[in-house]
Coordinates of C-alpha atoms in Angstrom, one line a residue:
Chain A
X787 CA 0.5 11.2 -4.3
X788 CA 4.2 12.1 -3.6
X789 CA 5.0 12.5 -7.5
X790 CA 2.1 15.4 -7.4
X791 CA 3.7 16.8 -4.2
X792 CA 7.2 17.4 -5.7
X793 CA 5.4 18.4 -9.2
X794 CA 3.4 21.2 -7.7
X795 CA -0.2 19.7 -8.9
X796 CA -1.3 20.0 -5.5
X797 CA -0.3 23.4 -5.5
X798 CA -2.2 24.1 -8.9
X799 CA -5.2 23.2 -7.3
X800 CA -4.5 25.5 -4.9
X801 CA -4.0 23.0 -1.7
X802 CA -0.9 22.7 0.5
X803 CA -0.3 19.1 1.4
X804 CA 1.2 18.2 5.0
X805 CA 2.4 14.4 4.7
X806 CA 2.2 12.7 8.1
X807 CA 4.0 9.8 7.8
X808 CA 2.9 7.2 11.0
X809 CA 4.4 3.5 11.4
X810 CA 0.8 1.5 10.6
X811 CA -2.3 1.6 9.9
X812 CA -3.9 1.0 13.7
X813 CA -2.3 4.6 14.4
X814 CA -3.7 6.2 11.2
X815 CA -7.3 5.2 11.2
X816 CA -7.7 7.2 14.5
X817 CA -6.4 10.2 13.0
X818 CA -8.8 9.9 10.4
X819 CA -11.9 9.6 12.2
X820 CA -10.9 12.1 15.1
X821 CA -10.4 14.6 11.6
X822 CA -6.7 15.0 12.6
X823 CA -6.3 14.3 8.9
X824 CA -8.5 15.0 6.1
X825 CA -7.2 12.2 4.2
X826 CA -5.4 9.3 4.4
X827 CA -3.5 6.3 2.2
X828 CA -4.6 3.3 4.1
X829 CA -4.5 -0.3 4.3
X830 CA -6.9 -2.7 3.2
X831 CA -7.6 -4.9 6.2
X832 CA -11.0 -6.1 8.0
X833 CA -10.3 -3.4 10.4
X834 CA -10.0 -0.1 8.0
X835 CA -13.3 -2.0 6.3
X836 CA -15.1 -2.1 9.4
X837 CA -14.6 1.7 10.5
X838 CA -15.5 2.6 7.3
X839 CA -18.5 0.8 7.9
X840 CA -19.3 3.1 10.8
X841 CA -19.0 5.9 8.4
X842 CA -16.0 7.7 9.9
X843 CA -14.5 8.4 6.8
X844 CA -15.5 7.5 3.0
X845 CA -13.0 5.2 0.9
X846 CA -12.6 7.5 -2.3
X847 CA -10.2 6.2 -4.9
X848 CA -7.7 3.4 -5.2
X849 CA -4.1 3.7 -4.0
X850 CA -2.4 -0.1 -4.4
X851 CA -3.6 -2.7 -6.6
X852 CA -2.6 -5.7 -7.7
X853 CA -2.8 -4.9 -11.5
X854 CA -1.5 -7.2 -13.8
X855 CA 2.4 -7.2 -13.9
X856 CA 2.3 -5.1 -10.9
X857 CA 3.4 -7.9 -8.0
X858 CA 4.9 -5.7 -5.6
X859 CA 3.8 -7.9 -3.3
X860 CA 5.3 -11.1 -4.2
X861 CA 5.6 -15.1 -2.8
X862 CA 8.8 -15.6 -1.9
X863 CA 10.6 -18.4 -0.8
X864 CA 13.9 -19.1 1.1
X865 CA 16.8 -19.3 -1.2
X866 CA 18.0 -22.7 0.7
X867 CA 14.7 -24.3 -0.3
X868 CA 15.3 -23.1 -3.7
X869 CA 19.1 -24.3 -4.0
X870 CA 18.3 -27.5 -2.0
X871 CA 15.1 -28.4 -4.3
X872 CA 13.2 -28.7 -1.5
X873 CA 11.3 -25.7 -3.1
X874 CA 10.4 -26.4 -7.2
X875 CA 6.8 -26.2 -7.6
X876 CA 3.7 -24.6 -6.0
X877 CA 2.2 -27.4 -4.5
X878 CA 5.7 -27.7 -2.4
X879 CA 4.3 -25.1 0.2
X880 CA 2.7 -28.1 2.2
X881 CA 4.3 -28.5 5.1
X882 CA 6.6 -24.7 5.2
X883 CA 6.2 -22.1 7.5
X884 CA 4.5 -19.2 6.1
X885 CA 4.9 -15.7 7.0
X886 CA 1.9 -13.0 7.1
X887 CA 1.1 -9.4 8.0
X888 CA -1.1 -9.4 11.1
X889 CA -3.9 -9.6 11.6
X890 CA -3.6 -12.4 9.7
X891 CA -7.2 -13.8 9.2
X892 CA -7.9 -10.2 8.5
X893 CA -5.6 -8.8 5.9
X894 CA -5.5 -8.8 1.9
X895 CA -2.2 -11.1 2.3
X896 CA -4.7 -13.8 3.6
X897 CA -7.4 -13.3 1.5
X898 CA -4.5 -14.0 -1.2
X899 CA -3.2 -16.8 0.4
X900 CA -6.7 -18.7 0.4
X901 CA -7.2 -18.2 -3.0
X902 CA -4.1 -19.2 -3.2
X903 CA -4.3 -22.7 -1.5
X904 CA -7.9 -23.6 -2.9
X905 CA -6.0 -23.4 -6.2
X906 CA -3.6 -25.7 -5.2
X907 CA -6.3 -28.0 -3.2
X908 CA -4.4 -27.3 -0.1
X909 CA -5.8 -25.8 3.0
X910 CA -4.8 -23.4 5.9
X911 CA -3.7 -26.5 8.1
X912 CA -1.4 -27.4 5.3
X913 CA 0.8 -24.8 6.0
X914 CA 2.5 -23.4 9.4
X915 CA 1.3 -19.1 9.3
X916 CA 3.6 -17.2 11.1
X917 CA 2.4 -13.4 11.9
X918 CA 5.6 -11.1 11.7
X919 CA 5.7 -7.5 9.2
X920 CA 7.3 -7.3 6.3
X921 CA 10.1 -5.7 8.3
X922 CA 11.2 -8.9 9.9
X923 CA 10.4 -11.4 7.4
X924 CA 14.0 -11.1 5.6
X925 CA 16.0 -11.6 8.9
X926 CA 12.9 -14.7 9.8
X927 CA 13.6 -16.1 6.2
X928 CA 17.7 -15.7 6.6
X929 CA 17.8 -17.1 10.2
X930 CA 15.3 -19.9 8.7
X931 CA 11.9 -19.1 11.1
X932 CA 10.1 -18.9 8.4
X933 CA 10.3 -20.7 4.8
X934 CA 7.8 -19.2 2.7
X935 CA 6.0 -15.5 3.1
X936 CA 4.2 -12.9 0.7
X937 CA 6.9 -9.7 1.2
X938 CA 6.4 -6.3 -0.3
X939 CA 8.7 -4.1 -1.7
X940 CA 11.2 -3.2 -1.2
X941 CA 12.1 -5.9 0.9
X942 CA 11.4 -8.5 -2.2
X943 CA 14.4 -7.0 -4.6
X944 CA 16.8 -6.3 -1.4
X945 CA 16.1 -9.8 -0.1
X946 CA 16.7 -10.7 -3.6
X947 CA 20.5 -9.0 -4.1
X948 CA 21.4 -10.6 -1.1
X949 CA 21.0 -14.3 -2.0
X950 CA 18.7 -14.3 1.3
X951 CA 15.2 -15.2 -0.5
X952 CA 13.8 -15.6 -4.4
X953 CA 10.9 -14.1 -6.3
X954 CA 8.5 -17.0 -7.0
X955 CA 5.4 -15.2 -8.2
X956 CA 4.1 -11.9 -8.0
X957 CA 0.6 -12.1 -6.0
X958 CA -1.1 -10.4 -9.2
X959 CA -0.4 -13.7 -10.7
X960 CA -2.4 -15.3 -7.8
X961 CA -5.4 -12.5 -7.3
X962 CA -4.8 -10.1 -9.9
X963 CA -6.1 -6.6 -9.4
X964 CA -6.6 -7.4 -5.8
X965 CA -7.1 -4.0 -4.1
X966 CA -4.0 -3.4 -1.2
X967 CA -4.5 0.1 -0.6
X968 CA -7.2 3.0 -0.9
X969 CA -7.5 6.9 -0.5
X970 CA -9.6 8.3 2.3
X971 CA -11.3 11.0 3.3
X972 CA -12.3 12.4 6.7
X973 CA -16.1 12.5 6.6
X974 CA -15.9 16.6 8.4
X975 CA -13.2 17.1 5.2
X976 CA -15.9 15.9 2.9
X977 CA -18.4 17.5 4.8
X978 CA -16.6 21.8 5.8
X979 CA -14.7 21.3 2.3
X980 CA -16.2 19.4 -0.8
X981 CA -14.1 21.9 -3.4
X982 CA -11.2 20.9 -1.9
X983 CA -11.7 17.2 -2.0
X984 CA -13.0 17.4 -5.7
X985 CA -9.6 18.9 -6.6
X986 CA -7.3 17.1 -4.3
X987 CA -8.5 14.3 -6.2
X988 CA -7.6 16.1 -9.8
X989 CA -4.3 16.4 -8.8
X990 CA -4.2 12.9 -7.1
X991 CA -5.3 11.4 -10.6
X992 CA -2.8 13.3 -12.3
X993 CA 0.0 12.4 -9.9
X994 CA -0.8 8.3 -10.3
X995 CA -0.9 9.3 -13.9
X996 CA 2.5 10.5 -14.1
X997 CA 4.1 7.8 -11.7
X998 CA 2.5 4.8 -14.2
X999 CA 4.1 7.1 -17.2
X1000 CA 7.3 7.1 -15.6
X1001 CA 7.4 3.1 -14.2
X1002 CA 5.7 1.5 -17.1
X1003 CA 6.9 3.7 -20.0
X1004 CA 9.7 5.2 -19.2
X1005 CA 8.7 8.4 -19.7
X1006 CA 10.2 11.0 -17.3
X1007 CA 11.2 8.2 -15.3
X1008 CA 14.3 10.5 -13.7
X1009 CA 12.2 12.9 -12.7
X1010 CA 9.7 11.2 -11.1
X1011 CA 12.3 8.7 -9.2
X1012 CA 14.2 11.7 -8.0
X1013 CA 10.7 13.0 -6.8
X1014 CA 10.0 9.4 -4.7
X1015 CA 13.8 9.5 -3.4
X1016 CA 13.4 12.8 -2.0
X1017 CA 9.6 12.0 -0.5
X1018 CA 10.2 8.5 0.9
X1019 CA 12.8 6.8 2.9
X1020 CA 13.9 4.5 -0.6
X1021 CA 16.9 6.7 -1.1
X1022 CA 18.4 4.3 -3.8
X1023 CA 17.7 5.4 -7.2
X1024 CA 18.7 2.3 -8.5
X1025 CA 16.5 0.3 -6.4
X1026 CA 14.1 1.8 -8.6
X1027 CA 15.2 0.2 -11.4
X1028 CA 14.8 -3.4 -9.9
X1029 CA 11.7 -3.1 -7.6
X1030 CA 8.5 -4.0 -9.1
X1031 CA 6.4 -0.7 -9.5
X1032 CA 3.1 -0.7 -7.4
X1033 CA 0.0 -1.3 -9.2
X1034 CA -2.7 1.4 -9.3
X1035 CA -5.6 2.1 -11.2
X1036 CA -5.1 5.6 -13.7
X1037 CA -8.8 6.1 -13.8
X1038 CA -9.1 6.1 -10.0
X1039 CA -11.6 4.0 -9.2
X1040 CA -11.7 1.2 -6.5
X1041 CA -12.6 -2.6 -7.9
X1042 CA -15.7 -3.1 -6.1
X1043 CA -15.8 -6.4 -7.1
X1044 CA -12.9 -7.0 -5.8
X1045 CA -13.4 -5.8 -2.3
X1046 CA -16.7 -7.9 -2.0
X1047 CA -14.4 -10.7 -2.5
X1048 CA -12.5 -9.4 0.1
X1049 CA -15.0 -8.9 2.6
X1050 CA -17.0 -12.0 2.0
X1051 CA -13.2 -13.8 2.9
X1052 CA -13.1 -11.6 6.3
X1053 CA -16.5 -12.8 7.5
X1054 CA -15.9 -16.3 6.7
X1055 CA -13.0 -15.9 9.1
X1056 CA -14.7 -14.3 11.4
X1057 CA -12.9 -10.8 11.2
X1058 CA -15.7 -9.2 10.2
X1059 CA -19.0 -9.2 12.0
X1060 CA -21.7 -7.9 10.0
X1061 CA -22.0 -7.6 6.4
X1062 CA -20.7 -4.3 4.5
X1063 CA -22.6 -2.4 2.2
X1064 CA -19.9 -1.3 -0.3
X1065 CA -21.7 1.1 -2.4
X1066 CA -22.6 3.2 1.4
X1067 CA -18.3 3.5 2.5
X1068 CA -17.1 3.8 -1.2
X1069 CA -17.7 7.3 -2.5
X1070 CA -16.7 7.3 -6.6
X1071 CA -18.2 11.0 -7.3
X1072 CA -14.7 12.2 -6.6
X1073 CA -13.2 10.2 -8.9
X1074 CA -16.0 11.2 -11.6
X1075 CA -15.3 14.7 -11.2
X1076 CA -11.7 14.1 -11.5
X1077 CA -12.3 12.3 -14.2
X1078 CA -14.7 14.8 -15.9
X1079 CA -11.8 17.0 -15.8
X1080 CA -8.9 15.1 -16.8
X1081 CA -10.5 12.1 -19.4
X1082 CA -9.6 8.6 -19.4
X1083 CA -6.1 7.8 -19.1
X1084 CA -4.7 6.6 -22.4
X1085 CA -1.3 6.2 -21.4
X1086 CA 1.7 8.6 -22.3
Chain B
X1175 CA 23.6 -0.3 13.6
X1176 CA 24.9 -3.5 13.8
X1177 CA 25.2 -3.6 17.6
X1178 CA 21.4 -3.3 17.3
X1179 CA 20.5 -5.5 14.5
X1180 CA 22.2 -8.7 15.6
X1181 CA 20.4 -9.1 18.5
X1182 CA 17.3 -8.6 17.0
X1183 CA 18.1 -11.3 14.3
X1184 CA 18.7 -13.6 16.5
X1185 CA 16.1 -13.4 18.7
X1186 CA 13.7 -13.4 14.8
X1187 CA 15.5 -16.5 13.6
X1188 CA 15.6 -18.3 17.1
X1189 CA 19.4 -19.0 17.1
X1190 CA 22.5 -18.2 18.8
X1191 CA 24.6 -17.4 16.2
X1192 CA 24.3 -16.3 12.5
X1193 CA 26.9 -17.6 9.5
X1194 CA 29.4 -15.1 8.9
X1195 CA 27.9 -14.1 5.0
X1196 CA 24.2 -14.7 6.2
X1197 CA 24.7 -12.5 9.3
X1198 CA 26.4 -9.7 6.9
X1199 CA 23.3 -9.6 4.8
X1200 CA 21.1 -9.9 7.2
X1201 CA 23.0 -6.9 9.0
X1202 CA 22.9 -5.2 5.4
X1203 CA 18.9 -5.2 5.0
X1204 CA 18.1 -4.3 8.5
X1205 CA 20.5 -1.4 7.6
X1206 CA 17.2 -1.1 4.5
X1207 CA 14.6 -1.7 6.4
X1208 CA 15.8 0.8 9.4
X1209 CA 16.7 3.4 6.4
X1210 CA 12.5 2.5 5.5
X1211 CA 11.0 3.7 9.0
X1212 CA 8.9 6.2 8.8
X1213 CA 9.5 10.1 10.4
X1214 CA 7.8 10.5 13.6
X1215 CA 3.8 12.0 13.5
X1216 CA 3.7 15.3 13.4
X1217 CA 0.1 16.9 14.3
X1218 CA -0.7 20.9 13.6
X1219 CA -3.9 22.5 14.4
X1220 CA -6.8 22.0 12.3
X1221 CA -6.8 23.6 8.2
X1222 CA -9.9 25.9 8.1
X1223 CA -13.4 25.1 7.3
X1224 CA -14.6 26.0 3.6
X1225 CA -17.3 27.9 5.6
X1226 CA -19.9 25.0 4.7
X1227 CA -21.1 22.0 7.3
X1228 CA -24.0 21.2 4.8
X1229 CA -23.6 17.7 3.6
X1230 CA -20.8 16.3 1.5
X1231 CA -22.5 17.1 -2.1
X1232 CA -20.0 17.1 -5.4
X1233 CA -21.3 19.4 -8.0
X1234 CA -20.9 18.7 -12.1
X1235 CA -17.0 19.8 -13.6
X1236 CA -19.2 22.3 -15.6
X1237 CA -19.9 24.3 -12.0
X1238 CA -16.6 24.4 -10.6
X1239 CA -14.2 26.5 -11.4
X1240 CA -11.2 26.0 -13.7
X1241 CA -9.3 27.6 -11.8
X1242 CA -8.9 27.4 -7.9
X1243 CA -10.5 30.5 -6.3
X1244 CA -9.8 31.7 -2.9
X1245 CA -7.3 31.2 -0.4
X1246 CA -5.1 28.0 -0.4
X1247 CA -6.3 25.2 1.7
X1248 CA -4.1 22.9 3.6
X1249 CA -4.6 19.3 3.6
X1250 CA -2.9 17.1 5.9
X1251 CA -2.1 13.4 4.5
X1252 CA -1.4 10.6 6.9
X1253 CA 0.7 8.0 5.0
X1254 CA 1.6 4.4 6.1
X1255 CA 5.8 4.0 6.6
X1256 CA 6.9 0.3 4.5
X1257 CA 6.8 -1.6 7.6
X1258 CA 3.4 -1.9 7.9
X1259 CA 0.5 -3.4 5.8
X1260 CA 0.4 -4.1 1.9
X1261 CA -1.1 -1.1 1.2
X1262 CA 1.7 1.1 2.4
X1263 CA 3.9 0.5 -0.2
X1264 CA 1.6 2.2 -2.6
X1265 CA 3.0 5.2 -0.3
X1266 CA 5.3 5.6 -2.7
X1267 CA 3.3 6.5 -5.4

């Protein structure tokens, strides 16, 4: 999204964008059903899932995967558990205090997490959840309130440098492709502007394109880092260098399969009410226009 | 910002005090995670309609033009800051 910004493919399709940047996704999802926004990148959670279900806005493309060697989320553990050996294996997570994103029955970190512990032959009770964001799980994990969490970047590679926490596994090693974030649209954009949302999406694809070029090529990669350090708050460049590079699909489309899985987790915990019909909130004829235009992505 | 991080940390980690080197990287990545907070929402009136309210329909590539026609449309993007939910990190993309 933000490489295409600084690139100008936006621009070639003739759009202006105007990046509202809002501190989580409970303040976003009004936005996009009030049509403050025409579009939005939001988090996966029981709660985007179920306004979708109301058909206030149709999920469009994927923006945040867990593709294979893509963990930018990642299970880390204290580094005292590590040094101590408290920590060595996976089945050591009995008994620790594990941080999560709220809500926590109802987030992709949890569905993660069960598939997680059913693989281990563990279960929720085995371990101690602690709801706190990825903003405070460093300090929780240094101050020793928590002993175990799944963290995002770039928290994972800063928490890392200071000797606070260590990478065990990225969480595509646990649920690989596992879907953490998805393009929307505002169903009055879709509806006053259907041109525009076919080529937003060209230059979306194109702009995911170019970022997977840079992060897992090499191609361009100054460019395109110099495009993220003067779009996001990350202002390192060499943080770059060290984060793992978020996942996302170059051909666009959402892993239905995927999100089933997803939702089937949220209604066993309750966090969803009524069933979903997938095929009725995700809206792929975007994507296939896109995709019309531009081909399958065959790398650089 | 390290009048405002300490107390913070210690009211996170649920202790009085913080080791000299643990409460100096601590310190350090709040210093991260406050440079990580998102601008402030910003809301401006409405982009204009296409002219259209007929349903959302998407026609074949071979019908639209290769080219953008018309005047330039503004879209406005709400994006998720890094302290939020999983999915916000793909913000940076």
């Amino acid at each position: 999204m933000l490489v295409g910004l600084e690139l100008g493919y936006y621009r070639e399709q003739g759009i202006e964008i105007e990046a509202l940047y809002v501190r989580a996704l409970p303040d976003m999802l009004p936005m996009l059903i009030a049509g403050q926004v025409e579009a939005a990148g939001v988090g996966i959670n029981a709660g985007t899932l179920n306004a979708a279900g109301r058909q206030a806005f149709k999920l469009v493309a994927d923006k945040g995967s867990l593709t294979p060697g893509h963990g930018y989320l990642a299970w880390v553990v204290r580094q005292e558990l590590a040094d101590s050996g408290r920590f060595r294996r996976d089945t050591d997570l009995r008994g620790l205090r594990f941080g999560i994103t709220p809500p926590v029955e109802a987030t992709q970190s949890m569905v993660a997490l069960q598939r997680l512990l059913d693989s281990l032959g563990l279960r929720p009770s085995d371990v101690e959840l602690q709801a706190m964001p990825f903003g405070d799980m460093p300090a929780a994990l240094t101050g020793g309130a928590i002993d175990t969490a799944f963290l995002s970047e770039p928290f994972v590679t800063a928490g890392e440098q200071h000797g606070i926490l260590m990478r065990w596994r990225g969480v595509d090693t646990i649920y690989p492709n596992l879907p953490l974030g998805l393009m929307a649209f505002s169903t009055r954009f879709l509806e006053e502007q259907p041109d525009t949302a076919r080529r937003f999406l060209v230059a979306y694809l194109r702009s995911v394109r170019r970022y997977l070029d840079a992060m897992d090529y090499g191609r361009d990669r100054e460019a395109v880092v110099a495009a993220l350090t003067r779009h996001t708050e990350v202002k390192d460049p060499a943080l770059y260098e060290r984060m793992v590079p978020a996942g996302l699909n170059p051909d666009g489309r959402i892993d239905l399969a995927a999100l089933a899985g997803s939702v089937e987790v949220y209604r066993a915990n309750g966090a969803l009410a009524e069933m979903l019909d997938l095929n009725a909130i995700v809206d792929h004829r975007y994507v296939d226009y896109a995709l019309e235009r531009l081909g399958p992505y065959r790398g650089p | 910002m390290s009048q405002l991080a300490v107390p913070s940390l210690l009211r996170l980690t649920g202790r009085r005090a913080l080791p000299g080197p643990l409460a100096l990287a601590a310190i350090a990545l709040v210093g991260l995670l406050a440079g990580c907070a998102p601008a402030p929402v910003t809301l401006s009136k409405p982009a204009p309609a296409e002219g259209s309210t007929a349903p959302a329909t998407v026609p074949t590539a071979a019908a639209a033009p290769s080219q953008p026609a018309g005047p330039t449309r503004t879209v406005r993007v709400a994006l998720q800051g890094s302290l939020a939910t999983p999915g916000c990190s793909s913000a940076w993309s």
